PDB file of N, CA and C in Angstrom:
ATOM      1  N   MET A   1       9.470  -8.106   9.602  1.00 73.00           N
ATOM      2  CA  MET A   1       8.502  -8.312   8.248  1.00 73.00           C
ATOM      3  C   MET A   1       7.637  -7.191   8.181  1.00 73.00           C
ATOM      4  N   ALA A   2       7.040  -7.111   6.676  1.00 86.00           N
ATOM      5  CA  ALA A   2       6.112  -5.488   6.552  1.00 86.00           C
ATOM      6  C   ALA A   2       5.064  -5.970   6.766  1.00 86.00           C
ATOM      7  N   SER A   3       4.307  -4.720   6.846  1.00 93.00           N
ATOM      8  CA  SER A   3       2.695  -4.959   6.889  1.00 93.00           C
ATOM      9  C   SER A   3       2.183  -4.617   5.952  1.00 93.00           C
ATOM     10  N   ILE A   4       0.578  -4.351   5.771  1.00 96.00           N
ATOM     11  CA  ILE A   4       0.358  -4.316   4.401  1.00 96.00           C
ATOM     12  C   ILE A   4       0.199  -2.713   4.439  1.00 96.00           C
ATOM     13  N   GLY A   5      -0.386  -1.882   5.652  1.00 97.00           N
ATOM     14  CA  GLY A   5       0.028  -0.868   5.918  1.00 97.00           C
ATOM     15  C   GLY A   5       1.204   0.246   5.510  1.00 97.00           C
ATOM     16  N   GLU A   6       2.174  -0.467   5.247  1.00 96.00           N
ATOM     17  CA  GLU A   6       3.846  -0.451   5.098  1.00 96.00           C
ATOM     18  C   GLU A   6       3.976  -0.728   3.841  1.00 96.00           C
ATOM     19  N   ASN A   7       3.256  -1.576   3.029  1.00 96.00           N
ATOM     20  CA  ASN A   7       3.615  -1.747   1.723  1.00 96.00           C
ATOM     21  C   ASN A   7       2.647  -0.813   1.013  1.00 96.00           C
ATOM     22  N   ILE A   8       1.402  -0.364   1.020  1.00 97.00           N
ATOM     23  CA  ILE A   8       0.898   0.662   1.009  1.00 97.00           C
ATOM     24  C   ILE A   8       1.689   2.089   0.760  1.00 97.00           C
ATOM     25  N   LYS A   9       2.593   2.244   2.009  1.00 97.00           N
ATOM     26  CA  LYS A   9       3.252   3.510   1.835  1.00 97.00           C
ATOM     27  C   LYS A   9       4.039   3.264   0.878  1.00 97.00           C
ATOM     28  N   LEU A  10       5.097   2.198   0.930  1.00 96.00           N
ATOM     29  CA  LEU A  10       6.131   2.182   0.050  1.00 96.00           C
ATOM     30  C   LEU A  10       5.849   2.030  -1.534  1.00 96.00           C
ATOM     31  N   TYR A  11       4.643   1.551  -1.406  1.00 97.00           N
ATOM     32  CA  TYR A  11       4.373   1.469  -3.506  1.00 97.00           C
ATOM     33  C   TYR A  11       3.841   2.946  -4.044  1.00 97.00           C
ATOM     34  N   ARG A  12       3.348   3.669  -2.824  1.00 98.00           N
ATOM     35  CA  ARG A  12       2.701   4.836  -3.197  1.00 98.00           C
ATOM     36  C   ARG A  12       3.752   5.720  -3.054  1.00 98.00           C
ATOM     37  N   GLU A  13       4.777   5.983  -2.153  1.00 98.00           N
ATOM     38  CA  GLU A  13       5.899   6.670  -2.581  1.00 98.00           C
ATOM     39  C   GLU A  13       6.910   6.570  -3.512  1.00 98.00           C
ATOM     40  N   ARG A  14       6.836   5.187  -4.039  1.00 97.00           N
ATOM     41  CA  ARG A  14       7.486   4.992  -5.288  1.00 97.00           C
ATOM     42  C   ARG A  14       6.808   5.798  -6.374  1.00 97.00           C
ATOM     43  N   VAL A  15       5.813   6.092  -6.428  1.00 97.00           N
ATOM     44  CA  VAL A  15       5.092   6.840  -7.566  1.00 97.00           C
ATOM     45  C   VAL A  15       4.882   8.095  -7.473  1.00 97.00           C
ATOM     46  N   ASN A  16       5.556   8.508  -6.235  1.00 98.00           N
ATOM     47  CA  ASN A  16       5.476   9.795  -5.984  1.00 98.00           C
ATOM     48  C   ASN A  16       4.163  10.507  -5.827  1.00 98.00           C
ATOM     49  N   MET A  17       3.083   9.899  -5.260  1.00 98.00           N
ATOM     50  CA  MET A  17       1.752   9.831  -5.044  1.00 98.00           C
ATOM     51  C   MET A  17       1.332  10.231  -3.514  1.00 98.00           C
ATOM     52  N   SER A  18       0.861  11.590  -3.040  1.00 98.00           N
ATOM     53  CA  SER A  18       0.504  11.609  -1.999  1.00 98.00           C
ATOM     54  C   SER A  18      -0.285  10.784  -1.500  1.00 98.00           C
ATOM     55  N   GLN A  19      -0.721  11.066  -0.072  1.00 98.00           N
ATOM     56  CA  GLN A  19      -1.902  10.013   0.654  1.00 98.00           C
ATOM     57  C   GLN A  19      -3.583  10.638   0.274  1.00 98.00           C
ATOM     58  N   GLU A  20      -3.187  12.328  -0.169  1.00 98.00           N
ATOM     59  CA  GLU A  20      -4.276  12.575  -0.582  1.00 98.00           C
ATOM     60  C   GLU A  20      -4.861  12.268  -1.885  1.00 98.00           C
ATOM     61  N   ASP A  21      -3.657  11.921  -2.911  1.00 98.00           N
ATOM     62  CA  ASP A  21      -4.008  11.892  -4.262  1.00 98.00           C
ATOM     63  C   ASP A  21      -4.744  10.542  -4.382  1.00 98.00           C
ATOM     64  N   LEU A  22      -4.197   9.473  -3.519  1.00 98.00           N
ATOM     65  CA  LEU A  22      -4.652   8.042  -3.266  1.00 98.00           C
ATOM     66  C   LEU A  22      -5.844   8.009  -2.918  1.00 98.00           C
ATOM     67  N   ALA A  23      -6.083   9.104  -1.787  1.00 98.00           N
ATOM     68  CA  ALA A  23      -7.556   8.703  -1.414  1.00 98.00           C
ATOM     69  C   ALA A  23      -8.160   9.172  -2.144  1.00 98.00           C
ATOM     70  N   LEU A  24      -8.049  10.454  -3.155  1.00 98.00           N
ATOM     71  CA  LEU A  24      -8.898  10.947  -4.208  1.00 98.00           C
ATOM     72  C   LEU A  24      -9.346   9.786  -5.207  1.00 98.00           C
ATOM     73  N   LYS A  25      -8.208   8.935  -5.577  1.00 98.00           N
ATOM     74  CA  LYS A  25      -8.768   8.191  -6.815  1.00 98.00           C
ATOM     75  C   LYS A  25      -9.074   6.863  -6.533  1.00 98.00           C
ATOM     76  N   ILE A  26      -8.958   6.631  -4.792  1.00 98.00           N
ATOM     77  CA  ILE A  26      -9.785   5.396  -4.751  1.00 98.00           C
ATOM     78  C   ILE A  26     -11.280   5.793  -3.760  1.00 98.00           C
ATOM     79  N   ARG A  27     -11.548   7.210  -3.791  1.00 97.00           N
ATOM     80  CA  ARG A  27     -12.684   7.556  -3.001  1.00 97.00           C
ATOM     81  C   ARG A  27     -12.794   7.451  -1.573  1.00 97.00           C
ATOM     82  N   VAL A  28     -11.900   7.521  -0.847  1.00 97.00           N
ATOM     83  CA  VAL A  28     -11.783   7.329   0.592  1.00 97.00           C
ATOM     84  C   VAL A  28     -11.176   8.736   0.874  1.00 97.00           C
ATOM     85  N   GLY A  29     -11.566   9.201   2.619  1.00 96.00           N
ATOM     86  CA  GLY A  29     -10.711  10.298   2.993  1.00 96.00           C
ATOM     87  C   GLY A  29      -9.161   9.798   3.224  1.00 96.00           C
ATOM     88  N   ALA A  30      -8.467  11.128   2.945  1.00 95.00           N
ATOM     89  CA  ALA A  30      -7.093  11.268   3.044  1.00 95.00           C
ATOM     90  C   ALA A  30      -6.790  10.310   4.751  1.00 95.00           C
ATOM     91  N   ALA A  31      -7.440  10.505   5.734  1.00 98.00           N
ATOM     92  CA  ALA A  31      -7.216   9.894   6.960  1.00 98.00           C
ATOM     93  C   ALA A  31      -7.197   7.964   6.958  1.00 98.00           C
ATOM     94  N   ARG A  32      -8.350   7.659   5.996  1.00 98.00           N
ATOM     95  CA  ARG A  32      -8.239   6.088   5.945  1.00 98.00           C
ATOM     96  C   ARG A  32      -6.980   5.829   5.440  1.00 98.00           C
ATOM     97  N   ILE A  33      -6.347   6.343   4.541  1.00 98.00           N
ATOM     98  CA  ILE A  33      -4.901   6.020   3.963  1.00 98.00           C
ATOM     99  C   ILE A  33      -4.147   6.122   4.935  1.00 98.00           C
ATOM    100  N   GLU A  34      -3.997   7.334   5.705  1.00 98.00           N
ATOM    101  CA  GLU A  34      -3.291   7.404   7.030  1.00 98.00           C
ATOM    102  C   GLU A  34      -3.370   6.289   8.274  1.00 98.00           C
ATOM    103  N   SER A  35      -4.765   5.888   8.134  1.00 98.00           N
ATOM    104  CA  SER A  35      -4.736   4.660   9.339  1.00 98.00           C
ATOM    105  C   SER A  35      -4.492   3.376   8.763  1.00 98.00           C
ATOM    106  N   TYR A  36      -4.600   3.579   7.287  1.00 98.00           N
ATOM    107  CA  TYR A  36      -4.108   1.774   6.247  1.00 98.00           C
ATOM    108  C   TYR A  36      -2.515   1.906   6.669  1.00 98.00           C
ATOM    109  N   GLU A  37      -1.649   2.992   6.694  1.00 97.00           N
ATOM    110  CA  GLU A  37      -0.454   2.887   6.304  1.00 97.00           C
ATOM    111  C   GLU A  37       0.147   2.931   7.810  1.00 97.00           C
ATOM    112  N   SER A  38      -0.300   3.364   8.617  1.00 97.00           N
ATOM    113  CA  SER A  38       0.131   3.187  10.093  1.00 97.00           C
ATOM    114  C   SER A  38      -0.502   1.842  10.888  1.00 97.00           C
ATOM    115  N   GLY A  39      -1.308   1.104  10.284  1.00 96.00           N
ATOM    116  CA  GLY A  39      -1.444   0.173  10.785  1.00 96.00           C
ATOM    117  C   GLY A  39      -2.673  -0.138  11.944  1.00 96.00           C
ATOM    118  N   GLU A  40      -3.248   1.101  11.952  1.00 97.00           N
ATOM    119  CA  GLU A  40      -4.833   1.073  12.896  1.00 97.00           C
ATOM    120  C   GLU A  40      -5.858   0.470  11.867  1.00 97.00           C
ATOM    121  N   GLN A  41      -6.040   0.714  10.653  1.00 97.00           N
ATOM    122  CA  GLN A  41      -6.985  -0.232  10.343  1.00 97.00           C
ATOM    123  C   GLN A  41      -6.390  -1.018   9.142  1.00 97.00           C
ATOM    124  N   ILE A  42      -6.845  -2.190   8.459  1.00 96.00           N
ATOM    125  CA  ILE A  42      -6.694  -3.140   7.651  1.00 96.00           C
ATOM    126  C   ILE A  42      -7.509  -2.950   6.369  1.00 96.00           C
ATOM    127  N   PRO A  43      -7.049  -2.316   5.223  1.00 97.00           N
ATOM    128  CA  PRO A  43      -8.026  -2.291   4.007  1.00 97.00           C
ATOM    129  C   PRO A  43      -8.927  -3.412   4.010  1.00 97.00           C
ATOM    130  N   THR A  44      -9.979  -3.648   3.452  1.00 97.00           N
ATOM    131  CA  THR A  44     -10.560  -4.908   2.575  1.00 97.00           C
ATOM    132  C   THR A  44      -9.527  -5.200   1.671  1.00 97.00           C
ATOM    133  N   LYS A  45     -10.156  -6.565   1.037  1.00 96.00           N
ATOM    134  CA  LYS A  45      -9.782  -7.077  -0.202  1.00 96.00           C
ATOM    135  C   LYS A  45     -10.235  -6.315  -1.494  1.00 96.00           C
ATOM    136  N   GLU A  46     -11.494  -5.935  -1.736  1.00 97.00           N
ATOM    137  CA  GLU A  46     -11.907  -4.987  -2.539  1.00 97.00           C
ATOM    138  C   GLU A  46     -10.943  -3.305  -2.534  1.00 97.00           C
ATOM    139  N   THR A  47     -10.681  -2.703  -1.303  1.00 98.00           N
ATOM    140  CA  THR A  47      -9.973  -1.701  -1.436  1.00 98.00           C
ATOM    141  C   THR A  47      -8.515  -1.856  -1.744  1.00 98.00           C
ATOM    142  N   ILE A  48      -7.972  -2.977  -1.251  1.00 97.00           N
ATOM    143  CA  ILE A  48      -6.474  -3.627  -2.073  1.00 97.00           C
ATOM    144  C   ILE A  48      -6.545  -3.630  -3.340  1.00 97.00           C
ATOM    145  N   LEU A  49      -8.056  -3.889  -3.971  1.00 98.00           N
ATOM    146  CA  LEU A  49      -7.600  -4.417  -4.972  1.00 98.00           C
ATOM    147  C   LEU A  49      -7.413  -2.804  -5.949  1.00 98.00           C
ATOM    148  N   LYS A  50      -8.391  -1.838  -5.234  1.00 98.00           N
ATOM    149  CA  LYS A  50      -8.426  -0.488  -5.949  1.00 98.00           C
ATOM    150  C   LYS A  50      -7.376   0.215  -5.665  1.00 98.00           C
ATOM    151  N   ILE A  51      -6.422  -0.052  -4.611  1.00 98.00           N
ATOM    152  CA  ILE A  51      -4.742   0.581  -4.393  1.00 98.00           C
ATOM    153  C   ILE A  51      -4.192   0.074  -5.415  1.00 98.00           C
ATOM    154  N   SER A  52      -4.248  -1.246  -5.612  1.00 97.00           N
ATOM    155  CA  SER A  52      -2.931  -1.535  -6.666  1.00 97.00           C
ATOM    156  C   SER A  52      -3.321  -1.347  -7.931  1.00 97.00           C
ATOM    157  N   THR A  53      -4.527  -1.331  -8.348  1.00 98.00           N
ATOM    158  CA  THR A  53      -5.360  -0.917  -9.656  1.00 98.00           C
ATOM    159  C   THR A  53      -4.406   0.742  -9.856  1.00 98.00           C
ATOM    160  N   VAL A  54      -4.928   1.487  -9.115  1.00 98.00           N
ATOM    161  CA  VAL A  54      -4.214   2.919  -8.695  1.00 98.00           C
ATOM    162  C   VAL A  54      -2.809   2.929  -8.890  1.00 98.00           C
ATOM    163  N   LEU A  55      -2.085   2.185  -8.161  1.00 97.00           N
ATOM    164  CA  LEU A  55      -0.145   1.710  -7.895  1.00 97.00           C
ATOM    165  C   LEU A  55       0.169   1.078  -9.204  1.00 97.00           C
ATOM    166  N   ASP A  56      -0.672   0.532  -9.729  1.00 97.00           N
ATOM    167  CA  ASP A  56      -0.109  -0.183 -10.806  1.00 97.00           C
ATOM    168  C   ASP A  56       0.768  -1.304 -10.560  1.00 97.00           C
ATOM    169  N   ILE A  57       0.314  -2.072  -9.697  1.00 96.00           N
ATOM    170  CA  ILE A  57       1.087  -3.458  -8.872  1.00 96.00           C
ATOM    171  C   ILE A  57      -0.234  -4.241  -8.877  1.00 96.00           C
ATOM    172  N   PRO A  58       0.460  -5.326  -8.784  1.00 96.00           N
ATOM    173  CA  PRO A  58      -0.521  -6.642  -8.460  1.00 96.00           C
ATOM    174  C   PRO A  58      -0.950  -6.869  -6.697  1.00 96.00           C
ATOM    175  N   ALA A  59      -2.081  -6.839  -6.612  1.00 96.00           N
ATOM    176  CA  ALA A  59      -2.679  -6.744  -5.047  1.00 96.00           C
ATOM    177  C   ALA A  59      -2.081  -7.968  -4.502  1.00 96.00           C
ATOM    178  N   SER A  60      -1.256  -8.694  -4.723  1.00 94.00           N
ATOM    179  CA  SER A  60      -0.311  -9.796  -4.232  1.00 94.00           C
ATOM    180  C   SER A  60       0.833  -8.745  -3.686  1.00 94.00           C
ATOM    181  N   GLU A  61       1.535  -7.908  -4.264  1.00 94.00           N
ATOM    182  CA  GLU A  61       2.677  -7.148  -3.700  1.00 94.00           C
ATOM    183  C   GLU A  61       2.195  -6.326  -2.277  1.00 94.00           C
ATOM    184  N   ILE A  62       0.803  -5.887  -2.357  1.00 95.00           N
ATOM    185  CA  ILE A  62       0.626  -5.330  -0.892  1.00 95.00           C
ATOM    186  C   ILE A  62       0.429  -6.323  -0.081  1.00 95.00           C
ATOM    187  N   MET A  63       0.053  -7.047  -0.228  1.00 93.00           N
ATOM    188  CA  MET A  63      -0.351  -8.434   0.671  1.00 93.00           C
ATOM    189  C   MET A  63       0.683  -9.102   1.056  1.00 93.00           C
ATOM    190  N   ASP A  64       1.681  -8.888   0.352  1.00 90.00           N
ATOM    191  CA  ASP A  64       2.998  -9.759   0.808  1.00 90.00           C
ATOM    192  C   ASP A  64       3.741  -9.003   2.162  1.00 90.00           C
ATOM    193  N   THR A  65       3.575  -9.939   3.121  1.00 81.00           N
ATOM    194  CA  THR A  65       3.839  -9.263   4.381  1.00 81.00           C
ATOM    195  C   THR A  65       5.522  -9.341   4.760  1.00 81.00           C
ATOM    196  N   ARG A  66       6.249 -10.683   4.018  1.00 78.00           N
ATOM    197  CA  ARG A  66       7.293 -11.220   3.999  1.00 78.00           C
ATOM    198  C   ARG A  66       8.533  -9.910   4.011  1.00 78.00           C
ATOM    199  N   ALA A  67       9.164  -9.765   4.752  1.00 54.00           N
ATOM    200  CA  ALA A  67      10.478  -8.953   4.812  1.00 54.00           C
ATOM    201  C   ALA A  67      10.750  -8.214   3.438  1.00 54.00           C
ATOM    202  N   LEU A  68      10.990  -7.040   3.510  1.00 52.00           N
ATOM    203  CA  LEU A  68      11.272  -6.350   2.136  1.00 52.00           C
ATOM    204  C   LEU A  68      12.669  -6.277   2.303  1.00 52.00           C
TER     205      LEU A  68
END
């Protein structure tokens, strides 16, 4: 099963965006994006919405933890 963090990384990489770029766009530190992608932290629903807006995907795609 994919995790929320793995989904963030997958969709971020699909648009050729660095962790730093995503962090700047949602106004957090790059270390925060790393912690989401590694599974150390789980983003809030508000943060998931921000990420989905920046990556131009539905928030449900990030939260879908079924196997890709």
